[in-house]
Structure formats: C-alpha cells, structure tokens
C-alpha cells in the first residue's frame, strides 16, 4: 500500500470512530429520556438515572455517570428543555419519539465526551 493509501485509511478510520462516537452520544441522550420516562417522576441524581439505564440496556455500552451528567446538562438547557431539574431531581418534559427528533435536530451540538464542536 502506498503512503497516501495508508494515510487515507487512517483518516477513514478516524472518521468512522468520530461518527460512532456521535452516534453513541445521541444514544446516551435517548437512553436518558427513556430512563426518565420509565421512572414516571423525578429522579434525584445522575447516578440514579445511570442505574435505570443499566437496568434497561442489554449492551455493554452503558454511559458513565459523568456522561449522564453531561447529557442531563444539555437536555436541561433552556434552549433544549427536554429535561427539567427541580428540588426533587430530574424529570423528562418530552417523550421518546420527540427525543429522537430532538437529537436529530441538535446536529453539531451533540458531541462525544472530551471533544469540542
């Protein structure tokens, strides 16, 4: 393989990884919406929400507490408004189907942990 071919393969691998990271970030947002829907009321902490996700998911790709916390910050942002936080904890303000549309509409805002947009 030529040097340019190897370089191109490396770039494609990075692009594939980046795309997968973005998909994972979107899936984390949707998992949180689904978990809060399932809770049917306020959930006190990000760790509590993470444990609901652990109980729902059948994969090894469970978000960390920090990923849940970051996703909650985005979902609770006034411009997004999919989650609200009060003294009782976090509560979802939309349903899963609207959550799918929301994640799609966020486009470049949804970034994997540790990456800037």
JSON list of N, CA, C and O in Angstrom, two decimals, residues 64-96:
[
{"chain": "A", "resi": 64, "resn": "UNK", "atom": "N", "xyz": [-21.18, 6.34, 31.47]},
{"chain": "A", "resi": 64, "resn": "UNK", "atom": "CA", "xyz": [-20.66, 6.60, 32.81]},
{"chain": "A", "resi": 64, "resn": "UNK", "atom": "C", "xyz": [-21.54, 7.65, 33.49]},
{"chain": "A", "resi": 64, "resn": "UNK", "atom": "O", "xyz": [-22.34, 8.34, 32.82]},
{"chain": "A", "resi": 65, "resn": "UNK", "atom": "N", "xyz": [-21.38, 7.81, 34.77]},
{"chain": "A", "resi": 65, "resn": "UNK", "atom": "CA", "xyz": [-22.13, 8.83, 35.50]},
{"chain": "A", "resi": 65, "resn": "UNK", "atom": "C", "xyz": [-21.80, 10.22, 34.95]},
{"chain": "A", "resi": 65, "resn": "UNK", "atom": "O", "xyz": [-22.69, 11.06, 34.80]},
{"chain": "A", "resi": 66, "resn": "UNK", "atom": "N", "xyz": [-20.54, 10.46, 34.61]},
{"chain": "A", "resi": 66, "resn": "UNK", "atom": "CA", "xyz": [-20.15, 11.76, 34.06]},
{"chain": "A", "resi": 66, "resn": "UNK", "atom": "C", "xyz": [-20.81, 12.00, 32.69]},
{"chain": "A", "resi": 66, "resn": "UNK", "atom": "O", "xyz": [-21.24, 13.12, 32.40]},
{"chain": "A", "resi": 67, "resn": "UNK", "atom": "N", "xyz": [-20.91, 10.96, 31.86]},
{"chain": "A", "resi": 67, "resn": "UNK", "atom": "CA", "xyz": [-21.60, 11.10, 30.57]},
{"chain": "A", "resi": 67, "resn": "UNK", "atom": "C", "xyz": [-23.08, 11.40, 30.79]},
{"chain": "A", "resi": 67, "resn": "UNK", "atom": "O", "xyz": [-23.66, 12.23, 30.08]},
{"chain": "A", "resi": 68, "resn": "UNK", "atom": "N", "xyz": [-23.68, 10.74, 31.77]},
{"chain": "A", "resi": 68, "resn": "UNK", "atom": "CA", "xyz": [-25.09, 11.02, 32.09]},
{"chain": "A", "resi": 68, "resn": "UNK", "atom": "C", "xyz": [-25.24, 12.46, 32.57]},
{"chain": "A", "resi": 68, "resn": "UNK", "atom": "O", "xyz": [-26.13, 13.18, 32.13]},
{"chain": "A", "resi": 69, "resn": "UNK", "atom": "N", "xyz": [-24.35, 12.89, 33.44]},
{"chain": "A", "resi": 69, "resn": "UNK", "atom": "CA", "xyz": [-24.40, 14.26, 33.98]},
{"chain": "A", "resi": 69, "resn": "UNK", "atom": "C", "xyz": [-24.28, 15.29, 32.84]},
{"chain": "A", "resi": 69, "resn": "UNK", "atom": "O", "xyz": [-25.03, 16.26, 32.78]},
{"chain": "A", "resi": 70, "resn": "UNK", "atom": "N", "xyz": [-23.34, 15.07, 31.92]},
{"chain": "A", "resi": 70, "resn": "UNK", "atom": "CA", "xyz": [-23.16, 15.98, 30.78]},
{"chain": "A", "resi": 70, "resn": "UNK", "atom": "C", "xyz": [-24.39, 15.99, 29.89]},
{"chain": "A", "resi": 70, "resn": "UNK", "atom": "O", "xyz": [-24.83, 17.05, 29.43]},
{"chain": "A", "resi": 71, "resn": "UNK", "atom": "N", "xyz": [-24.95, 14.82, 29.64]},
{"chain": "A", "resi": 71, "resn": "UNK", "atom": "CA", "xyz": [-26.14, 14.73, 28.81]},
{"chain": "A", "resi": 71, "resn": "UNK", "atom": "C", "xyz": [-27.32, 15.43, 29.48]},
{"chain": "A", "resi": 71, "resn": "UNK", "atom": "O", "xyz": [-28.11, 16.12, 28.81]},
{"chain": "A", "resi": 72, "resn": "UNK", "atom": "N", "xyz": [-27.43, 15.29, 30.78]},
{"chain": "A", "resi": 72, "resn": "UNK", "atom": "CA", "xyz": [-28.50, 15.98, 31.52]},
{"chain": "A", "resi": 72, "resn": "UNK", "atom": "C", "xyz": [-28.36, 17.49, 31.40]},
{"chain": "A", "resi": 72, "resn": "UNK", "atom": "O", "xyz": [-29.36, 18.20, 31.27]},
{"chain": "A", "resi": 73, "resn": "UNK", "atom": "N", "xyz": [-27.13, 17.99, 31.47]},
{"chain": "A", "resi": 73, "resn": "UNK", "atom": "CA", "xyz": [-26.91, 19.43, 31.32]},
{"chain": "A", "resi": 73, "resn": "UNK", "atom": "C", "xyz": [-27.41, 19.91, 29.97]},
{"chain": "A", "resi": 73, "resn": "UNK", "atom": "O", "xyz": [-28.05, 20.96, 29.87]},
{"chain": "A", "resi": 74, "resn": "UNK", "atom": "N", "xyz": [-27.12, 19.15, 28.92]},
{"chain": "A", "resi": 74, "resn": "UNK", "atom": "CA", "xyz": [-27.59, 19.52, 27.59]},
{"chain": "A", "resi": 74, "resn": "UNK", "atom": "C", "xyz": [-29.11, 19.43, 27.51]},
{"chain": "A", "resi": 74, "resn": "UNK", "atom": "O", "xyz": [-29.78, 20.36, 27.07]},
{"chain": "A", "resi": 75, "resn": "UNK", "atom": "N", "xyz": [-29.68, 18.33, 27.99]},
{"chain": "A", "resi": 75, "resn": "UNK", "atom": "CA", "xyz": [-31.12, 18.13, 27.89]},
{"chain": "A", "resi": 75, "resn": "UNK", "atom": "C", "xyz": [-31.90, 19.13, 28.74]},
{"chain": "A", "resi": 75, "resn": "UNK", "atom": "O", "xyz": [-33.04, 19.46, 28.42]},
{"chain": "A", "resi": 76, "resn": "UNK", "atom": "N", "xyz": [-31.29, 19.61, 29.82]},
{"chain": "A", "resi": 76, "resn": "UNK", "atom": "CA", "xyz": [-31.97, 20.57, 30.71]},
{"chain": "A", "resi": 76, "resn": "UNK", "atom": "C", "xyz": [-31.72, 22.02, 30.32]},
{"chain": "A", "resi": 76, "resn": "UNK", "atom": "O", "xyz": [-32.33, 22.93, 30.88]},
{"chain": "A", "resi": 77, "resn": "UNK", "atom": "N", "xyz": [-30.83, 22.26, 29.35]},
{"chain": "A", "resi": 77, "resn": "UNK", "atom": "CA", "xyz": [-30.55, 23.63, 28.92]},
{"chain": "A", "resi": 77, "resn": "UNK", "atom": "C", "xyz": [-31.84, 24.28, 28.45]},
{"chain": "A", "resi": 77, "resn": "UNK", "atom": "O", "xyz": [-32.66, 23.65, 27.77]},
{"chain": "A", "resi": 78, "resn": "UNK", "atom": "N", "xyz": [-32.06, 25.55, 28.79]},
{"chain": "A", "resi": 78, "resn": "UNK", "atom": "CA", "xyz": [-33.32, 26.22, 28.40]},
{"chain": "A", "resi": 78, "resn": "UNK", "atom": "C", "xyz": [-33.62, 26.19, 26.90]},
{"chain": "A", "resi": 78, "resn": "UNK", "atom": "O", "xyz": [-34.78, 26.17, 26.52]},
{"chain": "A", "resi": 79, "resn": "UNK", "atom": "N", "xyz": [-32.59, 26.17, 26.07]},
{"chain": "A", "resi": 79, "resn": "UNK", "atom": "CA", "xyz": [-32.84, 26.14, 24.63]},
{"chain": "A", "resi": 79, "resn": "UNK", "atom": "C", "xyz": [-33.26, 24.75, 24.15]},
{"chain": "A", "resi": 79, "resn": "UNK", "atom": "O", "xyz": [-33.79, 24.61, 23.06]},
{"chain": "A", "resi": 80, "resn": "UNK", "atom": "N", "xyz": [-33.05, 23.73, 24.97]},
{"chain": "A", "resi": 80, "resn": "UNK", "atom": "CA", "xyz": [-33.45, 22.36, 24.62]},
{"chain": "A", "resi": 80, "resn": "UNK", "atom": "C", "xyz": [-34.71, 21.99, 25.38]},
{"chain": "A", "resi": 80, "resn": "UNK", "atom": "O", "xyz": [-35.71, 21.60, 24.79]},
{"chain": "A", "resi": 81, "resn": "UNK", "atom": "N", "xyz": [-34.66, 22.09, 26.71]},
{"chain": "A", "resi": 81, "resn": "UNK", "atom": "CA", "xyz": [-35.84, 21.91, 27.54]},
{"chain": "A", "resi": 81, "resn": "UNK", "atom": "C", "xyz": [-36.47, 20.53, 27.55]},
{"chain": "A", "resi": 81, "resn": "UNK", "atom": "O", "xyz": [-37.65, 20.39, 27.85]},
{"chain": "A", "resi": 82, "resn": "UNK", "atom": "N", "xyz": [-35.72, 19.47, 27.26]},
{"chain": "A", "resi": 82, "resn": "UNK", "atom": "CA", "xyz": [-36.27, 18.11, 27.26]},
{"chain": "A", "resi": 82, "resn": "UNK", "atom": "C", "xyz": [-36.32, 17.53, 28.66]},
{"chain": "A", "resi": 82, "resn": "UNK", "atom": "O", "xyz": [-37.04, 16.57, 28.92]},
{"chain": "A", "resi": 83, "resn": "UNK", "atom": "N", "xyz": [-35.54, 18.10, 29.55]},
{"chain": "A", "resi": 83, "resn": "UNK", "atom": "CA", "xyz": [-35.48, 17.66, 30.94]},
{"chain": "A", "resi": 83, "resn": "UNK", "atom": "C", "xyz": [-35.52, 18.90, 31.82]},
{"chain": "A", "resi": 83, "resn": "UNK", "atom": "O", "xyz": [-34.94, 19.92, 31.47]},
{"chain": "A", "resi": 84, "resn": "UNK", "atom": "N", "xyz": [-36.24, 18.80, 32.93]},
{"chain": "A", "resi": 84, "resn": "UNK", "atom": "CA", "xyz": [-36.22, 19.90, 33.89]},
{"chain": "A", "resi": 84, "resn": "UNK", "atom": "C", "xyz": [-35.67, 19.38, 35.21]},
{"chain": "A", "resi": 84, "resn": "UNK", "atom": "O", "xyz": [-35.80, 18.19, 35.53]},
{"chain": "A", "resi": 85, "resn": "UNK", "atom": "N", "xyz": [-35.03, 20.26, 35.94]},
{"chain": "A", "resi": 85, "resn": "UNK", "atom": "CA", "xyz": [-34.49, 19.91, 37.24]},
{"chain": "A", "resi": 85, "resn": "UNK", "atom": "C", "xyz": [-35.10, 20.82, 38.29]},
{"chain": "A", "resi": 85, "resn": "UNK", "atom": "O", "xyz": [-35.16, 22.04, 38.11]},
{"chain": "A", "resi": 86, "resn": "UNK", "atom": "N", "xyz": [-35.58, 20.22, 39.36]},
{"chain": "A", "resi": 86, "resn": "UNK", "atom": "CA", "xyz": [-36.08, 20.99, 40.49]},
{"chain": "A", "resi": 86, "resn": "UNK", "atom": "C", "xyz": [-35.53, 20.37, 41.76]},
{"chain": "A", "resi": 86, "resn": "UNK", "atom": "O", "xyz": [-34.63, 19.52, 41.70]},
{"chain": "A", "resi": 87, "resn": "UNK", "atom": "N", "xyz": [-36.07, 20.77, 42.92]},
{"chain": "A", "resi": 87, "resn": "UNK", "atom": "CA", "xyz": [-35.52, 20.27, 44.17]},
{"chain": "A", "resi": 87, "resn": "UNK", "atom": "C", "xyz": [-35.70, 18.76, 44.35]},
{"chain": "A", "resi": 87, "resn": "UNK", "atom": "O", "xyz": [-34.99, 18.13, 45.12]},
{"chain": "A", "resi": 88, "resn": "UNK", "atom": "N", "xyz": [-36.63, 18.15, 43.63]},
{"chain": "A", "resi": 88, "resn": "UNK", "atom": "CA", "xyz": [-36.85, 16.71, 43.72]},
{"chain": "A", "resi": 88, "resn": "UNK", "atom": "C", "xyz": [-35.91, 15.92, 42.80]},
{"chain": "A", "resi": 88, "resn": "UNK", "atom": "O", "xyz": [-35.74, 14.73, 42.99]},
{"chain": "A", "resi": 89, "resn": "UNK", "atom": "N", "xyz": [-35.36, 16.57, 41.78]},
{"chain": "A", "resi": 89, "resn": "UNK", "atom": "CA", "xyz": [-34.47, 15.89, 40.85]},
{"chain": "A", "resi": 89, "resn": "UNK", "atom": "C", "xyz": [-34.80, 16.21, 39.41]},
{"chain": "A", "resi": 89, "resn": "UNK", "atom": "O", "xyz": [-35.34, 17.28, 39.10]},
{"chain": "A", "resi": 90, "resn": "UNK", "atom": "N", "xyz": [-34.48, 15.26, 38.53]},
{"chain": "A", "resi": 90, "resn": "UNK", "atom": "CA", "xyz": [-34.68, 15.43, 37.10]},
{"chain": "A", "resi": 90, "resn": "UNK", "atom": "C", "xyz": [-35.98, 14.78, 36.66]},
{"chain": "A", "resi": 90, "resn": "UNK", "atom": "O", "xyz": [-36.35, 13.71, 37.14]},
{"chain": "A", "resi": 91, "resn": "UNK", "atom": "N", "xyz": [-36.63, 15.45, 35.71]},
{"chain": "A", "resi": 91, "resn": "UNK", "atom": "CA", "xyz": [-37.91, 14.95, 35.18]},
{"chain": "A", "resi": 91, "resn": "UNK", "atom": "C", "xyz": [-37.93, 15.25, 33.68]},
{"chain": "A", "resi": 91, "resn": "UNK", "atom": "O", "xyz": [-37.55, 16.33, 33.26]},
{"chain": "A", "resi": 92, "resn": "UNK", "atom": "N", "xyz": [-38.39, 14.29, 32.91]},
{"chain": "A", "resi": 92, "resn": "UNK", "atom": "CA", "xyz": [-38.45, 14.46, 31.46]},
{"chain": "A", "resi": 92, "resn": "UNK", "atom": "C", "xyz": [-39.67, 15.31, 31.10]},
{"chain": "A", "resi": 92, "resn": "UNK", "atom": "O", "xyz": [-40.71, 15.23, 31.76]},
{"chain": "A", "resi": 93, "resn": "UNK", "atom": "N", "xyz": [-39.53, 16.15, 30.09]},
{"chain": "A", "resi": 93, "resn": "UNK", "atom": "CA", "xyz": [-40.64, 17.00, 29.65]},
{"chain": "A", "resi": 93, "resn": "UNK", "atom": "C", "xyz": [-41.10, 16.67, 28.25]},
{"chain": "A", "resi": 93, "resn": "UNK", "atom": "O", "xyz": [-41.90, 17.40, 27.67]},
{"chain": "A", "resi": 94, "resn": "UNK", "atom": "N", "xyz": [-40.59, 15.58, 27.69]},
{"chain": "A", "resi": 94, "resn": "UNK", "atom": "CA", "xyz": [-40.96, 15.16, 26.35]},
{"chain": "A", "resi": 94, "resn": "UNK", "atom": "C", "xyz": [-41.07, 13.64, 26.35]},
{"chain": "A", "resi": 94, "resn": "UNK", "atom": "O", "xyz": [-40.83, 13.00, 27.36]},
{"chain": "A", "resi": 95, "resn": "UNK", "atom": "N", "xyz": [-41.46, 13.08, 25.22]},
{"chain": "A", "resi": 95, "resn": "UNK", "atom": "CA", "xyz": [-41.48, 11.61, 25.13]},
{"chain": "A", "resi": 95, "resn": "UNK", "atom": "C", "xyz": [-40.36, 11.13, 24.22]},
{"chain": "A", "resi": 95, "resn": "UNK", "atom": "O", "xyz": [-39.65, 11.93, 23.61]},
{"chain": "A", "resi": 96, "resn": "UNK", "atom": "N", "xyz": [-40.19, 9.84, 24.15]},
{"chain": "A", "resi": 96, "resn": "UNK", "atom": "CA", "xyz": [-39.08, 9.26, 23.43]},
{"chain": "A", "resi": 96, "resn": "UNK", "atom": "C", "xyz": [-39.12, 9.63, 21.93]},
{"chain": "A", "resi": 96, "resn": "UNK", "atom": "O", "xyz": [-38.09, 9.94, 21.35]}
]
